[in-house]
């Protein structure tokens, strides 16, 4: 029987040339990125071309790399630009191309077994232990993002306080309803986790926030008391370190204390905010974070590791193991040989096969060092305050929330429009900024008002970028009002 040719290149030298060319195309894109529009819509012709039939026959590499370079790379979300300020996106780095190439070359599966990739991930875990002042009992796992990290944390909490039997019986047999708490500013991934785990979104109580958008601890205590009276079991308290709307940080020390008092798990959603521990200036704002039972955060946001890379850090990694361990015969470990390396990472989360995300994190931290990354975080916080200053000095701009960290929320207000018209005008300004490729803030609603929301998790942003933004918001505000669009 003759073998079909494998998928490897038939001519390695040709492949090498093609690969070098592709690398150049990728680097060219990053190098020229700041001269491009921040964002541009995908041309309809490209949209159409992406509805082709399943390819039965393959095509040459050069053609495909050209397609990627010319037709895909320019039409990204825009977060590699200095004036991308939308939602919370990290800015990525050109250097991050390199570990992705190496990881692809290795094609490792970090579900388990005994190989060097797992040791790299263990190194990353140990670094996070150090970064967050967590004890020796702690551990964690590299995941795709904070959403999955949250799922791992709350499942561990559920089993710790609801009993390991839940893994077999499900919630149907539970005698008391398990309830948890998060502020009304908390990210939707927490309610989603309650849904996925069968706890139900209603079991997550939304605690009101104060004038600074921080959880109201008094209201929390009242809600816990009501649940106890009703015969429910409060099992989990979620604090947010850097909420999406305005970057608010809950009073973490107080929450840690309340959680201890009521024997609840204390989880912190620190998707972007928690990584501010790397900045000496911001670290004091996060007091109490090191008392958490678990912290979920992302490397791909404020630390700028290229997407995607998140992390779950657990105070007692045994809780995580107990909630997820599952070793059928075909995954049996061994003392020696390739099946050694116990325990396996697949025992700490929902995924069995796991790619080598840890490599890009390892490379990023090794190359840039945490001092430099922390310095850029501090710079973004200073920039958010500077932007608030520009807003306050302008006759036509109005600050809508205090700046807690790196997010500035404001609106254009010419003074003679009512609520709905003001909302429409500010929505139009943001869309115009995006469509003209000038800048990309996003919007949110604060106390019923539409706000232009400028989130600065961007190592490329400079003060002139923010002056440019303010300038164009004022110009667009005038232009749109004059054209009677609102
Ligand atoms: C982005 C974000 C999340 C979700 O994180 P992903 O990495 O997108 O899954 C959760 N909480 C907060 C506060 C966030 O900013």
Short mmCIF file of C-alpha atoms and ligand atoms in Angstrom, two decimals:
data_model
loop_
_atom_site.label_atom_id
_atom_site.label_comp_id
_atom_site.label_asym_id
_atom_site.label_seq_id
_atom_site.Cartn_x
_atom_site.Cartn_y
_atom_site.Cartn_z
CA UNK A 1 0.00 0.00 0.00
CA UNK A 2 1.42 3.41 -0.86
CA UNK A 3 1.15 6.22 1.61
CA UNK A 4 -0.66 9.41 0.83
CA UNK A 5 1.76 12.33 1.20
CA UNK A 6 1.70 13.76 4.72
CA UNK A 7 0.64 17.37 5.31
CA UNK A 8 4.25 18.50 5.68
CA UNK A 9 5.76 20.79 3.02
CA UNK A 10 7.20 18.91 0.05
CA UNK A 11 9.94 21.51 -0.30
CA UNK A 12 11.13 22.90 3.01
CA UNK A 13 13.16 25.70 1.46
CA UNK A 14 10.11 26.99 -0.41
CA UNK A 15 8.07 26.77 2.76
CA UNK A 16 10.79 28.62 4.67
CA UNK A 17 10.67 31.46 2.12
CA UNK A 18 6.91 31.62 2.26
CA UNK A 19 6.94 31.65 6.05
CA UNK A 20 9.51 34.47 6.18
CA UNK A 21 7.38 36.45 3.79
CA UNK A 22 4.30 35.88 5.96
CA UNK A 23 6.22 37.02 9.03
CA UNK A 24 7.23 40.18 7.18
CA UNK A 25 3.62 40.80 6.23
CA UNK A 26 2.55 40.47 9.87
CA UNK A 27 5.31 42.79 11.08
CA UNK A 28 4.58 45.30 8.33
CA UNK A 29 1.01 45.40 9.54
CA UNK A 30 2.03 46.12 13.11
CA UNK A 31 4.68 48.66 12.10
CA UNK A 32 2.32 50.67 9.92
CA UNK A 33 -0.68 50.26 12.16
CA UNK A 34 -0.70 53.76 13.68
CA UNK A 35 -1.10 55.37 10.22
CA UNK A 36 -4.23 53.32 9.51
CA UNK A 37 -7.75 54.26 10.60
CA UNK A 38 -8.42 53.10 14.15
CA UNK A 39 -11.26 51.01 12.73
CA UNK A 40 -12.81 50.56 9.31
CA UNK A 41 -15.81 48.48 8.35
CA UNK A 42 -15.20 45.26 6.41
CA UNK A 43 -15.88 46.03 2.70
CA UNK A 44 -18.93 44.20 1.39
CA UNK A 45 -16.85 42.43 -1.23
CA UNK A 46 -14.74 40.82 1.52
CA UNK A 47 -17.86 39.91 3.52
CA UNK A 48 -19.24 38.16 0.44
CA UNK A 49 -15.99 36.33 -0.24
CA UNK A 50 -16.24 34.84 3.24
CA UNK A 51 -19.38 32.96 2.37
CA UNK A 52 -17.68 30.54 0.01
CA UNK A 53 -18.26 26.80 -0.28
CA UNK A 54 -16.27 24.31 1.79
CA UNK A 55 -12.91 23.97 -0.02
CA UNK A 56 -12.45 20.47 -1.37
CA UNK A 57 -9.06 21.30 -2.89
CA UNK A 58 -6.23 23.22 -1.24
CA UNK A 59 -4.57 26.44 -2.40
CA UNK A 60 -1.00 27.75 -2.43
CA UNK A 61 0.41 29.36 0.72
CA UNK A 62 1.46 32.65 -0.93
CA UNK A 63 -2.08 33.29 -2.10
CA UNK A 64 -3.46 32.61 1.33
CA UNK A 65 -0.94 34.75 3.20
CA UNK A 66 -1.68 37.58 0.76
CA UNK A 67 -5.34 37.15 1.50
CA UNK A 68 -4.75 37.26 5.24
CA UNK A 69 -2.40 40.25 5.00
CA UNK A 70 -4.43 42.36 2.55
CA UNK A 71 -7.98 41.37 3.29
CA UNK A 72 -8.06 40.39 6.96
CA UNK A 73 -5.39 42.27 8.89
CA UNK A 74 -6.65 45.81 8.07
CA UNK A 75 -10.17 45.06 9.25
CA UNK A 76 -9.68 44.09 12.87
CA UNK A 77 -11.49 45.52 15.86
CA UNK A 78 -8.87 48.26 16.11
CA UNK A 79 -7.36 47.57 19.52
CA UNK A 80 -3.78 47.68 18.27
CA UNK A 81 -4.21 51.43 17.67
CA UNK A 82 -3.24 54.14 20.16
CA UNK A 83 -6.72 55.67 19.97
CA UNK A 84 -8.72 52.55 20.62
CA UNK A 85 -10.64 53.20 23.86
CA UNK A 86 -13.66 50.93 23.58
CA UNK A 87 -14.95 48.39 26.12
CA UNK A 88 -11.84 46.84 27.78
CA UNK A 89 -9.41 45.55 25.18
CA UNK A 90 -5.71 45.03 25.54
CA UNK A 91 -3.45 46.52 22.88
CA UNK A 92 -1.23 43.50 22.12
CA UNK A 93 2.40 43.64 20.97
CA UNK A 94 4.34 42.79 17.80
CA UNK A 95 6.71 40.79 20.00
CA UNK A 96 3.77 38.54 20.88
CA UNK A 97 3.89 37.12 17.37
CA UNK A 98 6.99 35.14 18.33
CA UNK A 99 5.72 32.87 21.12
CA UNK A 100 2.62 32.12 19.03
CA UNK A 101 4.91 30.86 16.27
CA UNK A 102 6.87 28.73 18.74
CA UNK A 103 3.69 27.38 20.35
CA UNK A 104 2.35 26.41 16.93
CA UNK A 105 5.65 24.69 16.14
CA UNK A 106 5.45 22.66 19.31
CA UNK A 107 1.73 21.93 19.03
CA UNK A 108 1.62 20.90 22.67
CA UNK A 109 -1.45 19.74 24.55
CA UNK A 110 -1.33 20.88 28.18
CA UNK A 111 -4.18 18.71 29.41
CA UNK A 112 -1.61 16.59 31.22
CA UNK A 113 1.35 14.22 30.86
CA UNK A 114 5.02 14.92 31.44
CA UNK A 115 6.52 17.55 29.15
CA UNK A 116 8.12 20.96 29.35
CA UNK A 117 5.07 23.00 28.35
CA UNK A 118 3.38 22.09 31.63
CA UNK A 119 6.44 23.28 33.51
CA UNK A 120 6.17 26.62 31.74
CA UNK A 121 2.54 26.93 32.85
CA UNK A 122 3.55 25.98 36.40
CA UNK A 123 6.10 28.78 36.28
CA UNK A 124 3.38 31.24 35.24
CA UNK A 125 1.16 29.99 38.08
CA UNK A 126 3.96 30.48 40.58
CA UNK A 127 4.60 34.01 39.29
CA UNK A 128 0.94 34.88 39.81
CA UNK A 129 1.14 33.54 43.35
CA UNK A 130 3.97 35.99 43.93
CA UNK A 131 2.28 38.90 42.15
CA UNK A 132 -0.85 38.63 44.29
CA UNK A 133 0.83 37.68 47.59
CA UNK A 134 -0.97 34.35 47.69
CA UNK A 135 0.09 31.49 50.03
CA UNK A 136 1.88 28.23 49.20
CA UNK A 137 -1.44 26.36 49.14
CA UNK A 138 -2.51 28.46 46.18
CA UNK A 139 -2.49 27.55 42.52
CA UNK A 140 -4.48 28.16 39.40
CA UNK A 141 -4.86 27.68 35.72
CA UNK A 142 -4.32 29.55 32.48
CA UNK A 143 -7.66 29.88 30.67
CA UNK A 144 -9.13 31.75 27.70
CA UNK A 145 -10.39 34.66 29.78
CA UNK A 146 -12.14 35.89 32.89
CA UNK A 147 -15.46 34.31 31.87
CA UNK A 148 -14.02 30.80 32.09
CA UNK A 149 -11.95 31.72 35.14
CA UNK A 150 -15.17 32.84 36.85
CA UNK A 151 -16.84 29.54 36.00
CA UNK A 152 -13.98 27.62 37.61
CA UNK A 153 -14.04 29.80 40.71
CA UNK A 154 -17.79 29.67 41.32
CA UNK A 155 -17.96 25.93 40.67
CA UNK A 156 -15.21 25.42 43.25
CA UNK A 157 -17.16 27.65 45.66
CA UNK A 158 -20.39 25.75 44.98
CA UNK A 159 -18.80 22.41 45.84
CA UNK A 160 -16.89 23.78 48.83
CA UNK A 161 -20.01 25.18 50.49
CA UNK A 162 -22.78 23.08 48.94
CA UNK A 163 -20.92 19.78 49.30
CA UNK A 164 -19.05 17.58 46.81
CA UNK A 165 -22.18 15.41 46.40
CA UNK A 166 -23.48 18.15 44.13
CA UNK A 167 -21.12 16.79 41.49
CA UNK A 168 -23.19 13.60 41.33
CA UNK A 169 -26.67 14.63 42.39
CA UNK A 170 -26.93 18.08 40.85
CA UNK A 171 -28.83 20.81 42.62
CA UNK A 172 -32.13 18.92 42.61
CA UNK A 173 -31.34 17.27 45.94
CA UNK A 174 -30.01 20.38 47.67
CA UNK A 175 -31.98 21.18 50.80
CA UNK A 176 -31.19 24.87 50.90
CA UNK A 177 -31.00 27.26 48.00
CA UNK A 178 -27.44 28.44 47.40
CA UNK A 179 -27.34 32.22 46.89
CA UNK A 180 -24.53 34.61 46.03
CA UNK A 181 -23.93 38.36 45.86
CA UNK A 182 -22.33 40.80 43.45
CA UNK A 183 -22.78 44.53 42.90
CA UNK A 184 -25.09 45.97 40.27
CA UNK A 185 -21.91 47.00 38.43
CA UNK A 186 -20.63 43.41 38.23
CA UNK A 187 -19.87 41.88 34.85
CA UNK A 188 -22.52 39.72 33.18
CA UNK A 189 -20.18 36.70 33.19
CA UNK A 190 -21.02 36.18 36.87
CA UNK A 191 -24.78 35.87 36.29
CA UNK A 192 -23.96 33.70 33.28
CA UNK A 193 -21.91 31.41 35.50
CA UNK A 194 -24.83 31.09 37.93
CA UNK A 195 -26.94 30.06 34.95
CA UNK A 196 -24.39 27.54 33.61
CA UNK A 197 -23.89 25.96 37.05
CA UNK A 198 -27.62 25.43 37.48
CA UNK A 199 -27.77 27.86 40.40
CA UNK A 200 -29.97 30.17 38.35
CA UNK A 201 -29.36 33.86 37.70
CA UNK A 202 -31.94 34.83 40.32
CA UNK A 203 -29.72 33.24 42.96
CA UNK A 204 -27.18 35.98 42.28
CA UNK A 205 -28.34 38.97 44.30
CA UNK A 206 -27.47 42.33 42.78
CA UNK A 207 -26.27 44.57 45.59
CA UNK A 208 -26.75 48.33 45.05
CA UNK A 209 -23.73 50.61 44.75
CA UNK A 210 -22.86 53.96 46.29
CA UNK A 211 -22.20 57.29 44.54
CA UNK A 212 -18.78 55.99 43.46
CA UNK A 213 -20.28 52.82 41.98
CA UNK A 214 -18.80 50.66 44.75
CA UNK A 215 -20.78 47.91 46.45
CA UNK A 216 -22.82 49.23 49.38
CA UNK A 217 -21.67 46.97 52.24
CA UNK A 218 -24.63 47.94 54.41
CA UNK A 219 -27.10 46.89 51.74
CA UNK A 220 -25.15 43.64 51.31
CA UNK A 221 -25.52 42.82 55.02
CA UNK A 222 -29.25 43.47 54.86
CA UNK A 223 -29.63 41.17 51.87
CA UNK A 224 -27.64 38.40 53.54
CA UNK A 225 -29.83 38.69 56.65
CA UNK A 226 -32.98 38.46 54.52
CA UNK A 227 -31.69 35.35 52.75
CA UNK A 228 -30.78 33.70 56.05
CA UNK A 229 -34.25 34.45 57.41
CA UNK A 230 -35.75 32.91 54.29
CA UNK A 231 -33.75 29.73 54.95
CA UNK A 232 -31.33 30.14 52.05
CA UNK A 233 -27.59 29.48 52.16
CA UNK A 234 -25.37 32.43 51.23
CA UNK A 235 -22.30 30.68 49.76
CA UNK A 236 -20.45 33.20 47.66
CA UNK A 237 -19.62 36.90 47.57
CA UNK A 238 -18.17 38.40 44.40
CA UNK A 239 -16.27 41.65 44.63
CA UNK A 240 -15.23 43.56 41.54
CA UNK A 241 -11.80 45.14 41.22
CA UNK A 242 -12.29 47.42 38.22
CA UNK A 243 -15.91 47.33 37.07
CA UNK A 244 -16.59 47.71 33.36
CA UNK A 245 -18.71 50.86 33.50
CA UNK A 246 -16.46 53.26 35.37
CA UNK A 247 -13.61 51.13 36.71
CA UNK A 248 -14.93 51.15 40.29
CA UNK A 249 -13.23 48.97 42.90
CA UNK A 250 -15.50 47.46 45.57
CA UNK A 251 -14.40 47.86 49.22
CA UNK A 252 -12.52 44.56 49.09
CA UNK A 253 -11.28 44.50 52.69
CA UNK A 254 -14.79 45.00 54.05
CA UNK A 255 -16.18 42.37 51.68
CA UNK A 256 -13.48 39.88 52.72
CA UNK A 257 -14.50 40.41 56.32
CA UNK A 258 -18.22 39.96 55.61
CA UNK A 259 -17.48 36.79 53.62
CA UNK A 260 -15.45 35.35 56.51
CA UNK A 261 -18.14 36.23 59.02
CA UNK A 262 -20.79 34.34 57.02
CA UNK A 263 -18.56 31.49 55.88
CA UNK A 264 -18.89 32.48 52.24
CA UNK A 265 -16.41 32.10 49.41
CA UNK A 266 -14.90 35.47 48.46
CA UNK A 267 -14.25 35.73 44.75
CA UNK A 268 -12.86 38.82 43.04
CA UNK A 269 -13.52 39.66 39.40
CA UNK A 270 -10.38 41.56 38.55
CA UNK A 271 -10.46 41.06 34.79
CA UNK A 272 -8.41 44.17 34.12
CA UNK A 273 -8.28 45.93 37.50
CA UNK A 274 -6.54 43.19 39.49
CA UNK A 275 -3.44 43.44 37.32
CA UNK A 276 -2.94 46.96 38.68
CA UNK A 277 -1.18 45.23 41.62
CA UNK A 278 1.88 45.51 39.37
CA UNK A 279 1.79 49.29 39.72
CA UNK A 280 3.07 50.68 43.03
CA UNK A 281 0.78 53.69 42.63
CA UNK A 282 -2.40 51.61 42.21
CA UNK A 283 -1.67 48.63 44.45
CA UNK A 284 -3.00 50.34 47.63
CA UNK A 285 -6.39 50.77 45.90
CA UNK A 286 -6.60 46.97 45.78
CA UNK A 287 -6.14 46.38 49.52
CA UNK A 288 -8.05 43.24 50.47
CA UNK A 289 -7.48 41.56 47.12
CA UNK A 290 -4.90 39.22 48.63
CA UNK A 291 -7.57 37.91 51.04
CA UNK A 292 -9.73 36.55 48.22
CA UNK A 293 -10.43 32.83 47.89
CA UNK A 294 -10.12 33.26 44.14
CA UNK A 295 -9.23 35.98 41.65
CA UNK A 296 -10.19 35.91 37.98
CA UNK A 297 -8.25 38.16 35.62
CA UNK A 298 -6.93 38.53 32.11
CA UNK A 299 -3.47 38.81 30.64
CA UNK A 300 -5.01 39.98 27.39
CA UNK A 301 -6.46 43.20 28.80
CA UNK A 302 -4.27 45.54 30.82
CA UNK A 303 -1.13 43.41 30.48
CA UNK A 304 -1.39 43.34 26.67
CA UNK A 305 -0.60 39.69 26.04
CA UNK A 306 -2.06 38.98 22.60
CA UNK A 307 -5.51 37.38 22.71
CA UNK A 308 -6.56 35.23 24.35
CA UNK A 309 -5.15 34.62 27.83
CA UNK A 310 -6.86 34.73 31.20
CA UNK A 311 -6.16 33.24 34.61
CA UNK A 312 -7.84 31.84 37.69
CA UNK A 313 -5.85 32.14 40.91
CA UNK A 314 -7.09 30.01 43.84
CA UNK A 315 -6.15 30.43 47.50
CA UNK A 316 -6.45 26.67 48.09
CA UNK A 317 -5.88 24.82 44.85
CA UNK A 318 -7.31 21.62 46.43
CA UNK A 319 -10.77 23.23 46.26
CA UNK A 320 -10.33 23.61 42.52
CA UNK A 321 -9.05 20.04 42.11
CA UNK A 322 -11.95 18.57 44.11
CA UNK A 323 -14.47 20.44 41.95
CA UNK A 324 -13.03 19.23 38.64
CA UNK A 325 -10.98 16.06 39.04
CA UNK A 326 -12.10 13.22 36.79
CA UNK A 327 -9.68 10.51 35.70
CA UNK A 328 -11.20 7.71 33.63
CA UNK A 329 -9.05 4.67 32.75
CA UNK A 330 -7.76 6.12 29.51
CA UNK A 331 -6.38 9.13 31.39
CA UNK A 332 -4.74 7.11 34.16
CA UNK A 333 -1.55 8.74 35.45
CA UNK A 334 1.75 7.00 36.06
CA UNK A 335 4.83 7.36 38.24
CA UNK A 336 7.21 7.33 35.29
CA UNK A 337 7.10 7.79 31.55
CA UNK A 338 4.98 10.18 29.53
CA UNK A 339 1.82 9.63 31.62
CA UNK A 340 3.54 11.00 34.74
CA UNK A 341 3.50 14.64 35.76
CA UNK A 342 0.57 14.29 38.16
CA UNK A 343 -1.74 15.98 38.87
CA UNK A 344 -2.74 16.92 35.35
CA UNK A 345 -4.08 20.35 34.42
CA UNK A 346 -7.26 18.76 33.06
CA UNK A 347 -8.20 18.09 36.70
CA UNK A 348 -8.49 21.82 37.40
CA UNK A 349 -10.99 23.03 34.84
CA UNK A 350 -13.53 22.02 32.21
CA UNK A 351 -11.04 21.54 29.35
CA UNK A 352 -9.12 18.36 28.61
CA UNK A 353 -7.15 19.45 25.56
CA UNK A 354 -5.46 22.76 26.26
CA UNK A 355 -3.16 24.77 24.00
CA UNK A 356 0.09 26.42 25.03
CA UNK A 357 -1.27 29.85 26.03
CA UNK A 358 1.19 29.83 28.92
CA UNK A 359 4.07 30.31 26.49
CA UNK A 360 3.02 33.76 25.31
CA UNK A 361 2.42 34.80 28.93
CA UNK A 362 5.83 33.48 29.96
CA UNK A 363 7.51 35.25 27.03
CA UNK A 364 5.67 38.51 27.64
CA UNK A 365 6.55 38.67 31.34
CA UNK A 366 10.15 37.59 30.69
CA UNK A 367 10.62 40.11 27.89
CA UNK A 368 8.93 43.18 29.32
CA UNK A 369 9.21 42.51 33.06
CA UNK A 370 6.46 43.43 35.50
CA UNK A 371 7.95 46.84 36.40
CA UNK A 372 7.50 48.08 32.88
CA UNK A 373 3.98 46.66 32.59
CA UNK A 374 3.05 48.19 35.94
CA UNK A 375 4.48 51.54 34.87
CA UNK A 376 2.23 51.55 31.80
CA UNK A 377 -0.78 50.78 34.00
CA UNK A 378 0.05 53.78 36.20
CA UNK A 379 0.44 55.92 33.07
CA UNK A 380 -3.04 54.92 31.84
CA UNK A 381 -4.54 55.92 35.21
CA UNK A 382 -2.79 59.30 35.02
CA UNK A 383 -4.09 59.71 31.47
CA UNK A 384 -7.68 58.96 32.55
CA UNK A 385 -7.37 61.71 35.18
CA UNK A 386 -5.81 64.08 32.67
CA UNK A 387 -8.70 63.42 30.30
CA UNK A 388 -11.16 64.17 33.12
CA UNK A 389 -9.29 67.47 33.60
CA UNK A 390 -9.69 68.34 29.91
CA UNK A 391 -13.40 67.53 30.17
CA UNK A 392 -13.80 69.77 33.20
CA UNK A 393 -12.00 72.64 31.50
CA UNK A 394 -14.29 72.44 28.47
CA UNK A 395 -17.55 74.44 28.37
CA UNK A 396 -19.26 71.77 26.34
CA UNK A 397 -18.14 68.59 28.04
CA UNK A 398 -19.47 67.21 31.27
CA UNK A 399 -17.92 64.50 33.47
CA UNK A 400 -20.47 61.79 34.35
CA UNK A 401 -18.55 59.71 36.89
CA UNK A 402 -15.47 60.05 39.09
CA UNK A 403 -12.33 58.47 37.66
CA UNK A 404 -11.51 55.45 39.82
CA UNK A 405 -8.78 53.91 37.69
CA UNK A 406 -8.42 54.09 33.91
CA UNK A 407 -11.93 54.90 32.64
CA UNK A 408 -13.33 58.37 31.99
CA UNK A 409 -17.06 58.76 31.33
CA UNK A 410 -18.43 62.06 30.07
CA UNK A 411 -20.71 63.60 27.48
CA UNK A 412 -20.97 66.48 25.09
CA UNK A 413 -23.60 68.87 26.38
CA UNK A 414 -24.30 72.12 24.49
CA UNK A 415 -26.75 73.06 27.25
CA UNK A 416 -29.96 73.39 25.27
CA UNK A 417 -30.95 69.77 24.66
CA UNK A 418 -33.09 67.52 26.81
CA UNK A 419 -32.25 63.97 27.98
CA UNK A 420 -33.18 61.78 24.99
CA UNK A 421 -31.71 64.28 22.49
CA UNK A 422 -28.48 64.47 24.48
CA UNK A 423 -28.27 60.68 24.48
CA UNK A 424 -28.80 60.53 20.73
CA UNK A 425 -26.24 63.27 20.10
CA UNK A 426 -23.57 61.51 22.16
CA UNK A 427 -24.34 58.17 20.53
CA UNK A 428 -23.92 59.84 17.12
CA UNK A 429 -20.61 61.39 18.15
CA UNK A 430 -19.22 58.00 19.16
CA UNK A 431 -20.37 56.30 15.96
CA UNK A 432 -18.91 59.14 13.87
CA UNK A 433 -15.55 58.87 15.65
CA UNK A 434 -15.52 55.14 14.90
CA UNK A 435 -16.74 55.37 11.30
CA UNK A 436 -14.24 58.09 10.41
CA UNK A 437 -11.47 55.97 11.91
CA UNK A 438 -10.46 58.81 14.26
CA UNK A 439 -10.82 57.07 17.61
CA UNK A 440 -12.84 54.26 19.12
CA UNK A 441 -14.45 54.94 22.50
CA UNK A 442 -17.63 53.07 23.37
CA UNK A 443 -20.76 54.11 25.26
CA UNK A 444 -22.50 53.11 28.44
CA UNK A 445 -25.50 54.24 30.47
CA UNK A 446 -24.84 55.93 33.82
CA UNK A 447 -27.83 56.83 35.99
CA UNK A 448 -29.95 56.77 32.85
CA UNK A 449 -27.63 59.03 30.80
CA UNK A 450 -25.69 57.90 27.78
CA UNK A 451 -21.99 58.41 28.41
CA UNK A 452 -19.01 58.49 26.08
CA UNK A 453 -16.84 55.92 27.77
CA UNK A 454 -13.08 56.14 27.29
CA UNK A 455 -11.27 53.11 28.66
CA UNK A 456 -7.50 53.41 28.56
CA UNK A 457 -5.91 49.98 28.69
CA UNK A 458 -3.47 50.93 25.99
CA UNK A 459 0.33 51.11 26.14
CA UNK A 460 0.40 53.17 22.94
CA UNK A 461 -1.85 56.02 24.04
CA UNK A 462 -0.21 59.40 24.63
CA UNK A 463 -1.58 62.70 25.94
CA UNK A 464 -1.80 64.14 22.38
CA UNK A 465 -4.07 61.19 21.48
CA UNK A 466 -6.45 62.28 24.24
CA UNK A 467 -6.26 65.95 23.17
CA UNK A 468 -7.05 64.79 19.63
CA UNK A 469 -10.04 62.86 20.98
CA UNK A 470 -11.46 65.79 22.97
CA UNK A 471 -10.93 68.13 20.05
CA UNK A 472 -12.81 65.87 17.66
CA UNK A 473 -15.64 65.20 20.10
CA UNK A 474 -16.20 68.97 20.40
CA UNK A 475 -16.04 69.44 16.63
CA UNK A 476 -18.37 66.53 15.94
CA UNK A 477 -20.76 67.74 18.63
CA UNK A 478 -21.03 71.09 16.84
CA UNK A 479 -21.21 69.52 13.41
CA UNK A 480 -23.98 67.08 14.33
CA UNK A 481 -26.01 69.68 16.22
CA UNK A 482 -25.67 72.10 13.30
CA UNK A 483 -26.80 69.49 10.80
CA UNK A 484 -29.94 68.92 12.91
CA UNK A 485 -29.29 65.20 12.97
CA UNK A 486 -30.61 65.08 16.51
C1 LIG B 1 -13.73 41.67 30.28
C2 LIG B 1 -14.31 41.44 31.61
C3 LIG B 1 -14.83 40.20 31.96
C4 LIG B 1 -14.89 39.05 30.99
O1 LIG B 1 -13.58 38.66 30.65
P1 LIG B 1 -13.27 37.84 29.31
O2 LIG B 1 -11.80 37.72 29.30
O3 LIG B 1 -13.80 38.66 28.19
O4 LIG B 1 -13.97 36.53 29.41
C5 LIG B 1 -15.30 40.04 33.25
N1 LIG B 1 -15.27 41.04 34.14
C6 LIG B 1 -14.78 42.26 33.84
C7 LIG B 1 -14.77 43.32 34.89
C8 LIG B 1 -14.29 42.50 32.56
O5 LIG B 1 -13.78 43.70 32.26
#
